[in-house]
mmCIF file of C-alpha atoms in Angstrom:
data_model
loop_
_atom_site.group_PDB
_atom_site.id
_atom_site.type_symbol
_atom_site.label_atom_id
_atom_site.label_comp_id
_atom_site.label_asym_id
_atom_site.label_seq_id
_atom_site.Cartn_x
_atom_site.Cartn_y
_atom_site.Cartn_z
ATOM 1 C CA MET A 3 22.954 -52.497 -30.695
ATOM 2 C CA THR A 4 24.259 -49.082 -31.755
ATOM 3 C CA GLU A 5 20.651 -47.857 -32.334
ATOM 4 C CA HIS A 6 19.722 -48.833 -28.784
ATOM 5 C CA LEU A 7 22.589 -46.827 -27.214
ATOM 6 C CA PRO A 8 21.359 -43.308 -28.185
ATOM 7 C CA SER A 9 17.890 -44.200 -26.930
ATOM 8 C CA LYS A 10 19.319 -45.274 -23.572
ATOM 9 C CA ARG A 11 21.464 -42.158 -23.353
ATOM 10 C CA ARG A 12 18.447 -39.983 -24.078
ATOM 11 C CA SER A 13 16.426 -41.742 -21.354
ATOM 12 C CA ILE A 14 19.236 -41.236 -18.862
ATOM 13 C CA LEU A 15 19.562 -37.552 -19.748
ATOM 14 C CA ILE A 16 15.806 -37.041 -19.433
ATOM 15 C CA SER A 17 15.815 -38.785 -16.043
ATOM 16 C CA LEU A 18 18.714 -36.651 -14.838
ATOM 17 C CA GLY A 19 16.961 -33.526 -16.084
ATOM 18 C CA VAL A 20 13.815 -34.425 -14.141
ATOM 19 C CA ILE A 21 15.849 -35.081 -10.981
ATOM 20 C CA VAL A 22 17.675 -31.739 -11.295
ATOM 21 C CA PHE A 23 14.347 -29.962 -11.859
ATOM 22 C CA VAL A 24 12.762 -31.565 -8.774
ATOM 23 C CA VAL A 25 15.776 -30.653 -6.624
ATOM 24 C CA LEU A 26 15.701 -27.043 -7.856
ATOM 25 C CA VAL A 27 11.964 -26.735 -7.183
ATOM 26 C CA ALA A 28 12.444 -28.118 -3.659
ATOM 27 C CA LEU A 29 15.313 -25.683 -3.036
ATOM 28 C CA VAL A 30 13.333 -22.670 -4.252
ATOM 29 C CA LYS A 31 10.284 -23.671 -2.187
ATOM 30 C CA SER A 32 12.347 -24.075 0.977
ATOM 31 C CA GLN A 33 13.985 -20.674 0.450
ATOM 32 C CA ALA A 34 10.622 -19.117 -0.362
ATOM 33 C CA ALA A 35 9.127 -20.412 2.882
ATOM 34 C CA GLU A 36 12.128 -19.238 4.906
ATOM 35 C CA ARG A 37 12.165 -15.789 3.332
ATOM 36 C CA ARG A 38 8.381 -15.550 3.007
ATOM 37 C CA TRP A 39 8.511 -15.033 -0.751
ATOM 38 C CA LEU A 40 5.257 -16.876 -1.245
ATOM 39 C CA LEU A 41 3.408 -15.359 1.687
ATOM 40 C CA SER A 42 -0.140 -15.295 0.396
ATOM 41 C CA GLU A 43 -1.738 -13.125 3.056
ATOM 42 C CA PRO A 44 -0.925 -9.391 2.982
ATOM 43 C CA ALA A 45 0.428 -7.949 6.227
ATOM 44 C CA ALA A 46 -2.629 -5.699 6.694
ATOM 45 C CA ALA A 47 -4.966 -8.706 6.721
ATOM 46 C CA ARG A 48 -2.719 -10.593 9.156
ATOM 47 C CA VAL A 49 -2.543 -7.554 11.466
ATOM 48 C CA GLU A 50 -6.333 -7.201 11.490
ATOM 49 C CA ALA A 51 -6.780 -10.901 12.279
ATOM 50 C CA LEU A 52 -4.308 -10.678 15.171
ATOM 51 C CA ARG A 53 -5.890 -7.451 16.408
ATOM 52 C CA ALA A 54 -9.297 -9.213 16.448
ATOM 53 C CA GLU A 55 -7.739 -11.987 18.557
ATOM 54 C CA GLY A 56 -6.382 -9.382 20.992
ATOM 55 C CA ARG A 57 -2.836 -10.542 20.353
ATOM 56 C CA PRO A 58 0.062 -8.059 20.586
ATOM 57 C CA VAL A 59 1.879 -7.517 17.298
ATOM 58 C CA VAL A 60 5.194 -6.033 16.217
ATOM 59 C CA VAL A 61 5.414 -5.137 12.542
ATOM 60 C CA PHE A 62 9.008 -4.621 11.445
ATOM 61 C CA PHE A 63 9.186 -2.328 8.403
ATOM 62 C CA HIS A 64 12.592 -2.545 6.735
ATOM 63 C CA SER A 65 14.475 -2.250 3.458
ATOM 64 C CA PRO A 66 16.906 -4.850 2.086
ATOM 65 C CA ASP A 67 19.770 -2.359 1.684
ATOM 66 C CA CYS A 68 19.308 -0.505 4.968
ATOM 67 C CA ARG A 69 22.166 -0.696 7.490
ATOM 68 C CA SER A 70 20.006 0.595 10.350
ATOM 69 C CA CYS A 71 17.460 -2.112 9.516
ATOM 70 C CA GLU A 72 20.184 -4.709 10.031
ATOM 71 C CA VAL A 73 20.855 -3.280 13.507
ATOM 72 C CA VAL A 74 17.161 -3.572 14.417
ATOM 73 C CA GLN A 75 17.048 -7.093 12.939
ATOM 74 C CA GLN A 76 19.997 -8.090 15.129
ATOM 75 C CA SER A 77 18.216 -6.679 18.187
ATOM 76 C CA LEU A 78 15.081 -8.639 17.283
ATOM 77 C CA ASP A 79 17.160 -11.787 16.768
ATOM 78 C CA GLN A 80 18.681 -11.392 20.239
ATOM 79 C CA VAL A 81 15.442 -10.679 22.101
ATOM 80 C CA TYR A 82 12.351 -11.896 20.265
ATOM 81 C CA ALA A 83 12.712 -15.609 21.101
ATOM 82 C CA GLU A 84 11.714 -14.814 24.708
ATOM 83 C CA PHE A 85 8.473 -13.184 23.513
ATOM 84 C CA GLU A 86 7.437 -15.355 20.570
ATOM 85 C CA LYS A 87 4.666 -17.061 22.572
ATOM 86 C CA THR A 88 3.034 -13.762 23.523
ATOM 87 C CA ILE A 89 3.837 -11.387 20.635
ATOM 88 C CA GLU A 90 3.409 -11.972 16.914
ATOM 89 C CA LEU A 91 6.202 -10.586 14.719
ATOM 90 C CA LEU A 92 5.468 -9.582 11.130
ATOM 91 C CA ASP A 93 8.095 -8.610 8.619
ATOM 92 C CA VAL A 94 7.308 -6.004 5.929
ATOM 93 C CA ASP A 95 9.779 -5.033 3.226
ATOM 94 C CA VAL A 96 9.040 -1.386 2.384
ATOM 95 C CA THR A 97 10.155 -2.000 -1.213
ATOM 96 C CA ASN A 98 7.344 -4.539 -1.711
ATOM 97 C CA GLN A 99 4.746 -2.661 -3.743
ATOM 98 C CA ARG A 100 2.084 -5.159 -2.688
ATOM 99 C CA GLU A 101 2.375 -3.764 0.866
ATOM 100 C CA ARG A 102 2.462 -0.066 -0.187
ATOM 101 C CA ALA A 103 -1.069 0.801 1.010
ATOM 102 C CA PHE A 104 -0.465 -0.833 4.406
ATOM 103 C CA ILE A 105 2.865 0.977 4.787
ATOM 104 C CA ASP A 106 1.236 4.326 4.014
ATOM 105 C CA GLU A 107 -1.802 3.687 6.238
ATOM 106 C CA SER A 108 0.504 2.753 9.120
ATOM 107 C CA GLY A 109 2.234 6.130 8.931
ATOM 108 C CA VAL A 110 5.648 4.686 8.171
ATOM 109 C CA LYS A 111 7.946 7.359 6.740
ATOM 110 C CA THR A 112 11.342 5.691 7.055
ATOM 111 C CA ALA A 113 13.003 2.347 7.563
ATOM 112 C CA PRO A 114 13.539 0.874 10.014
ATOM 113 C CA THR A 115 10.265 1.381 11.805
ATOM 114 C CA LEU A 116 8.447 -0.810 14.288
ATOM 115 C CA LEU A 117 4.673 -0.691 14.597
ATOM 116 C CA LEU A 118 3.707 -1.923 18.052
ATOM 117 C CA ILE A 119 0.085 -2.947 18.542
ATOM 118 C CA ASP A 120 -1.014 -3.879 22.051
ATOM 119 C CA ARG A 121 -3.859 -6.200 23.128
ATOM 120 C CA SER A 122 -6.398 -3.364 22.981
ATOM 121 C CA GLY A 123 -5.365 -2.468 19.424
ATOM 122 C CA ALA A 124 -3.555 0.755 20.362
ATOM 123 C CA GLU A 125 -0.652 1.520 18.035
ATOM 124 C CA LYS A 126 2.766 3.057 18.570
ATOM 125 C CA LEU A 127 5.390 3.758 15.904
ATOM 126 C CA VAL A 128 9.082 3.572 16.784
ATOM 127 C CA ALA A 129 11.481 4.679 14.042
ATOM 128 C CA GLY A 130 15.242 4.288 13.842
ATOM 129 C CA GLU A 131 17.869 2.016 15.321
ATOM 130 C CA ILE A 132 17.023 0.119 18.498
ATOM 131 C CA ASN A 133 19.574 -1.863 20.459
ATOM 132 C CA ALA A 134 18.798 -5.166 22.172
ATOM 133 C CA GLU A 135 18.204 -3.585 25.595
ATOM 134 C CA GLU A 136 15.711 -1.065 24.193
ATOM 135 C CA MET A 137 14.046 -3.843 22.175
ATOM 136 C CA TYR A 138 13.656 -5.942 25.312
ATOM 137 C CA LEU A 139 12.000 -3.036 27.131
ATOM 138 C CA LEU A 140 9.613 -2.368 24.230
ATOM 139 C CA LEU A 141 8.611 -6.016 23.891
ATOM 140 C CA SER A 142 8.301 -6.447 27.645
ATOM 141 C CA ALA A 143 5.922 -3.482 27.877
ATOM 142 C CA LEU A 144 3.956 -4.724 24.862
ATOM 143 C CA SER A 145 3.547 -8.186 26.343
ATOM 144 C CA GLY A 146 2.326 -6.848 29.661
ATOM 145 C CA GLY A 147 5.601 -6.932 31.536
ATOM 146 C CA ALA A 148 6.738 -10.508 31.064
ATOM 147 C CA PRO A 149 8.094 -12.568 28.206
#
């Protein structure tokens, strides 16, 4: 009976280890989806696909440690929900080396910067802090005047 006890304990520990592993994988995957860590399509490809569809796009170029970027993010958070059916919003971290070519090609020199692309494909760069009222006006014009 004493030989059977270590075997049982080992089975229980292995089972608990598997459960902990599965929970951790699920947690990382949910965070990755929320924060777009595993986004497989580069922003440039997504922009071109949306441009081909004639859909307005806002590309938000930001840096994780940028205070002004937080201000723009707050403005987007306050306003974008009204426009999400008519304007696609893409998020590009300027520290992501995978996006470096797209950042350079877009003419982005500083964060925060918004790249606004209208239905015809015309582009406009807006750099610096933008409050919620200014954001609403930009998105309203980009969407054709209505959310």
